[in-house]
Tab-separated table of C-alpha atoms in Angstrom:
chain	number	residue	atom	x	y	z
J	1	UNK	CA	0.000	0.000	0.000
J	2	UNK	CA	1.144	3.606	-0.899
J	3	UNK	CA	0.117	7.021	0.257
J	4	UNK	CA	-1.590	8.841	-2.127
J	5	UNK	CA	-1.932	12.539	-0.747
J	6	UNK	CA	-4.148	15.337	-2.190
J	7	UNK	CA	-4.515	18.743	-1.941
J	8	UNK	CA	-8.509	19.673	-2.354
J	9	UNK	CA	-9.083	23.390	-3.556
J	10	UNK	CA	-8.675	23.635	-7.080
J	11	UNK	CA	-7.029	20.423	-7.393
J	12	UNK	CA	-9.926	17.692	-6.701
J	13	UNK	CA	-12.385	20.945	-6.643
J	14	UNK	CA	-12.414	23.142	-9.302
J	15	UNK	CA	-13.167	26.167	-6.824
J	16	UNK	CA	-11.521	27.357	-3.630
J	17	UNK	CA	-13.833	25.444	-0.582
J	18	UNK	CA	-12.945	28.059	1.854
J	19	UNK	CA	-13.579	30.699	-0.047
J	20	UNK	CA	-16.858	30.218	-1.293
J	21	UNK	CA	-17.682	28.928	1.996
J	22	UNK	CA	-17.381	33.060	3.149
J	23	UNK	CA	-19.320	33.836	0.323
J	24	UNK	CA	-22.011	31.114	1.191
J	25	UNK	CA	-22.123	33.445	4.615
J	26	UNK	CA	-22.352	36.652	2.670
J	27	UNK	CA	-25.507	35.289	0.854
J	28	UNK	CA	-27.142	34.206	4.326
J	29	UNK	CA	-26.314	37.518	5.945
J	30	UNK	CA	-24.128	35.555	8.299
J	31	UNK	CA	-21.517	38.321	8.357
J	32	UNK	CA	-20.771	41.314	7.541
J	33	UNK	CA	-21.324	41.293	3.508
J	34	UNK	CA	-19.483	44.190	1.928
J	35	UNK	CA	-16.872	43.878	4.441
J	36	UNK	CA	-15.801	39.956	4.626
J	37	UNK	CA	-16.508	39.537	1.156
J	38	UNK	CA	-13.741	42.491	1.027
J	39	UNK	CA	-11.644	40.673	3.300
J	40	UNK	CA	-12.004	37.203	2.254
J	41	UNK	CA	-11.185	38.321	-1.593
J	42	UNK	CA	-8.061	40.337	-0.266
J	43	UNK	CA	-7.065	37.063	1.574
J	44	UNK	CA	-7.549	34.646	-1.536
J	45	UNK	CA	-5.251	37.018	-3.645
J	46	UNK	CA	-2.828	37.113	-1.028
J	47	UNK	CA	-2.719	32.715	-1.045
J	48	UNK	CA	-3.000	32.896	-4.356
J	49	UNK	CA	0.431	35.226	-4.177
J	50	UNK	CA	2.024	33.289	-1.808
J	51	UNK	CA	1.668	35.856	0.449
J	52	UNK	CA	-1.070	35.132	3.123
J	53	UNK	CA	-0.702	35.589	6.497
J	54	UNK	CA	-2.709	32.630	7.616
J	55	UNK	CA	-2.967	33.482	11.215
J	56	UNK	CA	-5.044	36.976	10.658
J	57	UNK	CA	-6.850	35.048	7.862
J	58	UNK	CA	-7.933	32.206	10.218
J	59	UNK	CA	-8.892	34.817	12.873
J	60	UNK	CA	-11.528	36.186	10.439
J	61	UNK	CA	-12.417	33.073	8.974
J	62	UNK	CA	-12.918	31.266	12.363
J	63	UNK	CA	-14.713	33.577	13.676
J	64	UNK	CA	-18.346	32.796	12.366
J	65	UNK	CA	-18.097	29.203	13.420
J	66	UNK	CA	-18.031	30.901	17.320
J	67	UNK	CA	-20.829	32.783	16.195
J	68	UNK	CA	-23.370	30.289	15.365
J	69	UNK	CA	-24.784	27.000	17.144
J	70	UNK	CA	-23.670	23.913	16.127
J	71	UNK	CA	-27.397	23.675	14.459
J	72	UNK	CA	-27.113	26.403	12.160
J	73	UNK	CA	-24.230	25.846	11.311
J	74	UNK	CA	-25.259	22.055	10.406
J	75	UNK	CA	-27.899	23.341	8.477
J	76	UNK	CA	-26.235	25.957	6.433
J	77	UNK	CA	-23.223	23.057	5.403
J	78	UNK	CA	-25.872	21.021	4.126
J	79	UNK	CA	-27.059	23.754	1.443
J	80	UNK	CA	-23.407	24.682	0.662
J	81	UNK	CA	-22.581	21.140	-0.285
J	82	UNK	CA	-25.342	21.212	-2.572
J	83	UNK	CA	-24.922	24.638	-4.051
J	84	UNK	CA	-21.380	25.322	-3.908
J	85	UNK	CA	-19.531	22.368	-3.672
J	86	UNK	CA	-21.274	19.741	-5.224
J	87	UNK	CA	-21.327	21.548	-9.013
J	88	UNK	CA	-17.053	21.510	-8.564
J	89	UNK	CA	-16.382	18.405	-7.948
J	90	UNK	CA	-14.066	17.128	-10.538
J	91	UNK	CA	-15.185	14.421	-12.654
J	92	UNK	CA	-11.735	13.561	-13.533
J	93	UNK	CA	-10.778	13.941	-9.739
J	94	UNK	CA	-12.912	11.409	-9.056
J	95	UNK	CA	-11.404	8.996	-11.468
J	96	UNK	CA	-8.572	9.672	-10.319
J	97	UNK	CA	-9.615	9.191	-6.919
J	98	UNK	CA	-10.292	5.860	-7.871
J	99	UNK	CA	-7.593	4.362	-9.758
J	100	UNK	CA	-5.275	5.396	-6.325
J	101	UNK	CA	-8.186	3.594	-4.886
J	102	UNK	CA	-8.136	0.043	-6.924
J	103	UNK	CA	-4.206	0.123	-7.067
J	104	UNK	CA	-4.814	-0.287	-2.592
J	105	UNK	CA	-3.382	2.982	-1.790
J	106	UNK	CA	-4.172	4.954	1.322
J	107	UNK	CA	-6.058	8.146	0.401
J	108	UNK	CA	-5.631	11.492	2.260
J	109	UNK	CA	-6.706	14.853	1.483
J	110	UNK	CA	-4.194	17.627	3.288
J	111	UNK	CA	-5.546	20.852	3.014
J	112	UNK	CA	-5.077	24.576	3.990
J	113	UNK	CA	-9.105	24.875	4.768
J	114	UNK	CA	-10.331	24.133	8.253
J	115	UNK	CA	-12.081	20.591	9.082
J	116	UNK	CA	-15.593	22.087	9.745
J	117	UNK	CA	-15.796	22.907	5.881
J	118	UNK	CA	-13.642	20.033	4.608
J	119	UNK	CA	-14.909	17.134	6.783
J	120	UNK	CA	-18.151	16.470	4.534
J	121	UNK	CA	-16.467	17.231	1.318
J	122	UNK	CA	-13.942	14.210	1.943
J	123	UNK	CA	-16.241	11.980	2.738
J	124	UNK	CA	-18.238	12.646	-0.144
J	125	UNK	CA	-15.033	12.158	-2.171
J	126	UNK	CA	-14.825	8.343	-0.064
J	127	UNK	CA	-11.000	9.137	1.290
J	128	UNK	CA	-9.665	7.283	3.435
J	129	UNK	CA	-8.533	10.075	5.986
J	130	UNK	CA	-8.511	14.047	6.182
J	131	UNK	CA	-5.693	16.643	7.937
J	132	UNK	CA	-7.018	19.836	8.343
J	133	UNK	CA	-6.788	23.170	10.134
J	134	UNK	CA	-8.593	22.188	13.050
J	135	UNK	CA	-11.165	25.045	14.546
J	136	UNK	CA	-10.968	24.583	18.329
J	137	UNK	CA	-14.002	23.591	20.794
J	138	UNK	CA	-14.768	24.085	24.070
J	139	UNK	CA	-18.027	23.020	25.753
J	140	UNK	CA	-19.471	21.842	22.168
J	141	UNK	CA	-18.841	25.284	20.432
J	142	UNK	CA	-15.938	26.721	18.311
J	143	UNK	CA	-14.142	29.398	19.906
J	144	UNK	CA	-12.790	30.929	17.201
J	145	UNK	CA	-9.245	30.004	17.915
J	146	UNK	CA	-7.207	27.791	16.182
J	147	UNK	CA	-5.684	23.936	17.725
J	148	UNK	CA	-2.467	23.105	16.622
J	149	UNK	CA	0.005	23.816	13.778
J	150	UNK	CA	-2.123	24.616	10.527
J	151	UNK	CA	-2.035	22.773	8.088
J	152	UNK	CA	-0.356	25.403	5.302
J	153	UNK	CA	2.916	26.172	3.411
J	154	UNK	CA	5.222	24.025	5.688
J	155	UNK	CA	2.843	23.374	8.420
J	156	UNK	CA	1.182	20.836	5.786
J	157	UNK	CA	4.569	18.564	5.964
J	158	UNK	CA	4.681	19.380	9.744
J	159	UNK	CA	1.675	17.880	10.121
J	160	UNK	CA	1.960	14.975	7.876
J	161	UNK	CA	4.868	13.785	9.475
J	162	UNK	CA	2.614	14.144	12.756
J	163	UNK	CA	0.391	11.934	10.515
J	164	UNK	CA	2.918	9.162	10.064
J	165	UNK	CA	4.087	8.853	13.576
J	166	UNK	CA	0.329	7.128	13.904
J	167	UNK	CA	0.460	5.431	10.740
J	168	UNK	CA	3.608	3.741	10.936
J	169	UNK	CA	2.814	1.656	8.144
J	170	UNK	CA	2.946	4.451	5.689
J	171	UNK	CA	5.784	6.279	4.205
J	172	UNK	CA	6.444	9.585	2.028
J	173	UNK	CA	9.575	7.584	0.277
J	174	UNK	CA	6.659	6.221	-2.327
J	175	UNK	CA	4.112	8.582	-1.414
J	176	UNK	CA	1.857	10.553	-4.211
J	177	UNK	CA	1.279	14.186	-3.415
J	178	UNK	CA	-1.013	15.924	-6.309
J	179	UNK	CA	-1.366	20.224	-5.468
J	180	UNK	CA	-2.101	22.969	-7.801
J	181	UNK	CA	-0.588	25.423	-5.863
J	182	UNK	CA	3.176	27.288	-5.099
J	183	UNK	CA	2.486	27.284	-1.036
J	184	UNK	CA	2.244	23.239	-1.573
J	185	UNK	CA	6.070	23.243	-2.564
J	186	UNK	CA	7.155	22.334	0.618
J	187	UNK	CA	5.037	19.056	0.757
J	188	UNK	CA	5.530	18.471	-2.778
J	189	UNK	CA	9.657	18.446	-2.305
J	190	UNK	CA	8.658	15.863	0.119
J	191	UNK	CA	7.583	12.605	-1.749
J	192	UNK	CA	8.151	10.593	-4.120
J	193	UNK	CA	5.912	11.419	-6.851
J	194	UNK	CA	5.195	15.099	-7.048
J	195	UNK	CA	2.161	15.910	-9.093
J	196	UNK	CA	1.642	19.752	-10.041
J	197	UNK	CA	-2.545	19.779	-11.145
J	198	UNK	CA	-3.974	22.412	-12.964
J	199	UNK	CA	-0.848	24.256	-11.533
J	200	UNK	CA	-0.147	28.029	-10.846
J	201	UNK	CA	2.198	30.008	-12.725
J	202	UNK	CA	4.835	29.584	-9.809
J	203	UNK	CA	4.119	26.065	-9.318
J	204	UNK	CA	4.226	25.008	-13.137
J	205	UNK	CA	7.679	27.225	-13.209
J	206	UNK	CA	8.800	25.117	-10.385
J	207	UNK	CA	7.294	21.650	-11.735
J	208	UNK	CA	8.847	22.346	-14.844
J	209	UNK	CA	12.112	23.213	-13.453
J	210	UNK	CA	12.351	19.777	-11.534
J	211	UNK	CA	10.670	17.829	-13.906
J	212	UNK	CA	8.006	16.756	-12.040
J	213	UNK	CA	4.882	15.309	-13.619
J	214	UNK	CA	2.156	18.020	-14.877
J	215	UNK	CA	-1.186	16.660	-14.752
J	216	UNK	CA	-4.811	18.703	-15.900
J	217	UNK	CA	-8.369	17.285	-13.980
J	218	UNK	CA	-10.433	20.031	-15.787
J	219	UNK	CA	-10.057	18.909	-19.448
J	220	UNK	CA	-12.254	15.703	-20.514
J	221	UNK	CA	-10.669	12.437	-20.439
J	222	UNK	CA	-9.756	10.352	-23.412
């Protein structure tokens, strides 16, 4: 069995999850509108850049889950899978998905969005385990705050090593890691077979450069 390691936004989804989950807000009057849809645009230009400070990000993007009960918040995930997740999921993803799956390989998504969004969205996509920023609880409600090293830039291989210390059975010496994006060059330098997907400029530069393999989900398969 190998590890076969994704990234999810823009790479299995054709959209950016955490994004659109802000805008999802913006549309309930959740938050603020004109000013978090400000924010959360600034914010996915700075990623996008290479440039995000994900600390300040996570503080605003958090913050709603400490705002809401558990209910509501329930409720409203249920409509954004439908309505903004569901049309993005990549056909070719999903094949994809699957022939890791039938080769017997261990499949986990690593992403920079937090668990609360991401959670459903991986087990709609059937993998076999999920490392995300987690959102921190107390008393059965996010606070706001974040638990633990996120999951972004090198904090992805921090935590994936963290990963591996309770999966001793896998390894990242004939591992799979498939990204779209620059901040996943740390992760990608990691394994064995580095996959650039749909890439950014930066990242098909750098995939180019080091001749790894350059792979597009959003054109029709053969």
């Amino acid at each position: 069995m190998s590890l076969a390691i994704f990234d999810l936004d823009n790479t299995l989804l054709s959209c950016d999850s955490d994004h659109a989950w802000g805008e999802f807000l913006v549309e309930q009057g959740a938050v603020d509108g004109e000013a978090y849809r400000r924010a959360n645009d600034q914010y996915l230009r700075d990623y996008r850049a290479g440039e995000l400070d994900i600390m300040a990000y996570l503080s605003m993007a958090l913050k709603p889950l400490a705002e809401h009960s558990e209910e509501q918040l329930n409720a409203w995930h249920q409509q954004f899978m439908a309505c903004k997740i569901e049309p993005h999921v990549l056909p070719r993803g999903e094949e994809l998905l699957a022939w890791h799956r039938q080769r017997g390989d261990f499949l986990l998504i690593v992403t920079a969005t937090n668990r609360f969004i991401t959670g459903p969205i991986a087990s709609r996509l059937g993998v076999d385990d999920l490392i995300a920023i987690e959102a921190e609880r107390e008393n059965g409600r996010y606070t706001g705050r974040v638990e633990g090293v996120p999951s972004y830039r090198e904090g992805k291989v921090t935590r994936v090593r963290q990963w591996l210390e309770q999966n001793p059975t896998l390894t990242l010496d004939d591992a799979w890691f498939y990204s779209d994006s620059i901040n996943d060059r740390y992760l990608l330098d990691e394994v064995a077979a580095p996959v650039a997907v749909d890439p950014d400029d930066e990242l098909e530069k750098l995939a180019r450069e080091r001749g790894w393999r350059v792979l597009s989900l959003r054109t029709p398969s053969a």
